[in-house]
Coordinates of C-alpha atoms in Angstrom, one line a residue:
X1142 CA 22.0 77.6 94.7
X1143 CA 21.8 73.8 94.2
X1144 CA 20.8 72.6 97.6
X1145 CA 18.3 69.7 97.3
X1146 CA 16.9 67.5 100.0
X1147 CA 17.8 63.9 100.6
X1148 CA 15.0 61.4 101.4
X1149 CA 13.6 61.8 104.9
X1150 CA 15.5 65.1 105.7
X1151 CA 12.4 66.6 107.2
X1152 CA 11.5 63.7 109.6
X1153 CA 13.0 65.6 112.5
X1154 CA 10.6 68.5 111.9
X1155 CA 7.4 66.5 111.1
X1156 CA 5.7 63.9 113.3
X1157 CA 2.4 62.1 113.1
X1158 CA -0.4 63.2 115.4
X1159 CA -1.3 60.6 118.1
X1160 CA -5.0 60.2 118.8
X1161 CA -6.3 62.5 121.5
X1162 CA -4.0 65.4 121.1
X1163 CA -6.4 67.5 119.1
X1164 CA -9.0 69.0 121.4
X1165 CA -10.8 71.3 118.9
X1166 CA -14.3 71.0 117.7
X1167 CA -14.8 70.7 113.9
X1168 CA -15.7 74.4 113.5
X1169 CA -12.4 75.5 115.2
X1170 CA -10.4 73.1 113.1
X1171 CA -12.0 74.6 110.0
X1172 CA -11.2 78.1 111.3
X1173 CA -7.5 77.1 111.7
X1174 CA -7.4 75.7 108.2
X1175 CA -9.1 78.9 106.8
X1176 CA -6.3 80.9 108.5
X1177 CA -3.7 78.9 106.6
X1178 CA -5.6 79.3 103.4
X1179 CA -5.8 83.1 104.0
X1180 CA -2.1 83.2 104.6
X1181 CA -1.4 81.4 101.3
X1182 CA -3.7 83.8 99.4
X1183 CA -2.1 86.8 101.1
X1184 CA 1.3 85.6 99.9
X1185 CA 0.1 84.9 96.4
X1186 CA -1.5 88.2 95.9
X1187 CA 1.0 90.4 97.8
X1188 CA -1.9 91.4 100.1
X1189 CA 0.2 92.8 103.0
X1190 CA -2.8 94.2 104.8
X1191 CA -4.4 90.8 104.9
X1192 CA -1.1 89.2 106.0
X1193 CA -0.8 91.7 108.9
X1194 CA -4.3 90.7 110.0
X1195 CA -3.4 87.0 110.0
X1196 CA -0.1 87.4 112.0
X1197 CA 0.3 87.9 115.8
X1198 CA 2.3 91.0 116.8
X1199 CA 5.1 88.8 118.0
X1200 CA 5.0 86.3 115.0
X1201 CA 8.2 84.7 113.8
X1202 CA 9.1 83.2 110.4
X1203 CA 12.0 80.8 109.8
X1204 CA 13.0 78.7 106.8
X1205 CA 15.4 75.8 106.0
X1206 CA 16.4 74.7 102.6
X1207 CA 16.9 70.9 102.9
X1208 CA 18.3 71.3 106.4
X1209 CA 21.4 72.9 105.0
X1210 CA 20.6 76.6 104.5
X1211 CA 18.8 78.5 107.2
X1212 CA 16.9 81.8 106.8
X1213 CA 15.7 83.8 109.8
X1214 CA 14.2 83.9 112.3
X1215 CA 12.4 87.1 111.3
X1216 CA 10.9 88.3 114.5
X1217 CA 7.7 90.4 114.8
X1218 CA 4.8 91.1 112.5
X1219 CA 6.6 94.0 110.8
X1220 CA 9.7 92.0 110.1
X1221 CA 7.6 89.2 108.5
X1222 CA 5.6 91.6 106.4
X1223 CA 8.8 93.3 105.3
X1224 CA 10.3 90.0 104.3
X1225 CA 7.2 89.2 102.1
X1226 CA 7.2 92.7 100.7
X1227 CA 10.8 92.4 99.6
X1228 CA 10.3 88.9 98.2
X1229 CA 7.2 89.7 96.2
X1230 CA 8.7 93.0 94.9
X1231 CA 11.4 90.9 93.1
X1232 CA 8.9 88.4 91.5
X1233 CA 7.9 88.8 87.9
X1234 CA 5.7 85.6 87.9
X1235 CA 2.5 84.6 89.6
X1236 CA 3.2 82.1 92.3
X1237 CA 0.7 79.9 94.1
X1238 CA 1.3 78.4 97.6
X1239 CA -0.6 75.1 97.5
X1240 CA -0.9 73.7 101.0
X1241 CA -2.0 70.1 101.1
X1242 CA -2.2 67.2 103.5
X1243 CA -2.8 69.4 106.5
X1244 CA -2.3 67.6 109.8
X1245 CA -2.8 68.9 113.4
X1246 CA 0.2 68.0 115.5
X1247 CA -1.4 69.5 118.6
X1248 CA -4.4 71.7 119.4
X1249 CA -6.4 72.9 122.3
X1250 CA -8.7 75.9 122.9
X1251 CA -6.2 78.7 122.3
X1252 CA -3.3 77.1 120.4
X1253 CA -2.7 74.8 117.5
X1254 CA 0.3 73.4 115.7
X1255 CA -0.4 72.4 112.1
X1256 CA 1.8 70.9 109.4
X1257 CA 1.1 71.0 105.7
X1258 CA 3.0 70.1 102.6
X1259 CA 3.9 72.9 100.2
X1260 CA 3.8 72.7 96.4
X1261 CA 4.8 76.1 95.1
X1262 CA 3.9 76.7 91.5
X1263 CA 4.7 79.5 89.1
X1264 CA 3.6 80.6 85.7
X1265 CA 7.0 81.9 84.6
X1266 CA 7.7 81.4 81.0
X1267 CA 4.0 81.1 80.2
X1268 CA 3.7 77.5 81.4
X1269 CA 2.7 76.4 84.9
X1270 CA 5.4 74.5 86.8
X1271 CA 6.3 73.3 90.3
X1272 CA 9.2 75.4 91.4
X1273 CA 9.6 74.1 95.0
X1274 CA 8.2 71.5 97.3
X1275 CA 8.4 71.3 101.1
X1276 CA 6.3 71.7 104.2
X1277 CA 5.1 74.3 106.7
X1278 CA 4.9 73.9 110.4
X1279 CA 2.7 76.6 111.7
X1280 CA 1.8 77.6 115.3
X1281 CA -1.4 79.5 115.7
X1282 CA -3.0 81.3 118.7
X1283 CA -6.6 82.2 119.2
X1284 CA -6.3 86.0 119.7
X1285 CA -8.6 88.9 119.2
X1286 CA -11.5 86.6 118.4
X1287 CA -9.7 84.8 115.5
X1288 CA -6.9 82.3 114.8
X1289 CA -3.7 84.1 114.1
X1290 CA -0.3 82.8 113.0
X1291 CA 2.3 83.1 115.8
X1292 CA 5.2 81.0 114.2
X1293 CA 6.0 79.8 110.7
X1294 CA 8.6 77.3 109.9
X1295 CA 9.1 76.6 106.1
X1296 CA 11.1 73.6 105.1
X1297 CA 12.0 73.7 101.4
X1298 CA 13.2 70.6 99.6
X1299 CA 15.0 72.7 97.1
X1300 CA 16.2 76.3 96.6
X1301 CA 14.1 78.6 94.5

């Protein structure tokens, strides 16, 4: 697949956060960011048990490649875990989901919407390389005493 993104394609998905919309104390903000990091580690290590513990039962996962090719939504924790299981079973390389420039779009005591850029790297061929860039928009809910991912939207700038 040769779909690649044009400049600004993701602007309809990403917005800046106006002052005052993030009503979480610093410890809760850190807990949200740790959940995102745990999600990336679970993907990178194929740790499906950890992934299950991070997702809500009704979680959804959707992707768009440059706004042209849609995947999903995959609905429910089991469907998301199955998607990751199938994707990682086909991988022969070690991938790393590097989430950077994390921005809270909205947050209050029990929900948060966070955006982060994605730089997906791989060691295929023996040399590290960036294989995709894009962004995540993640909706989290405070459930069962922890922050859990309820909705994932991945916008990829290029096909893998």
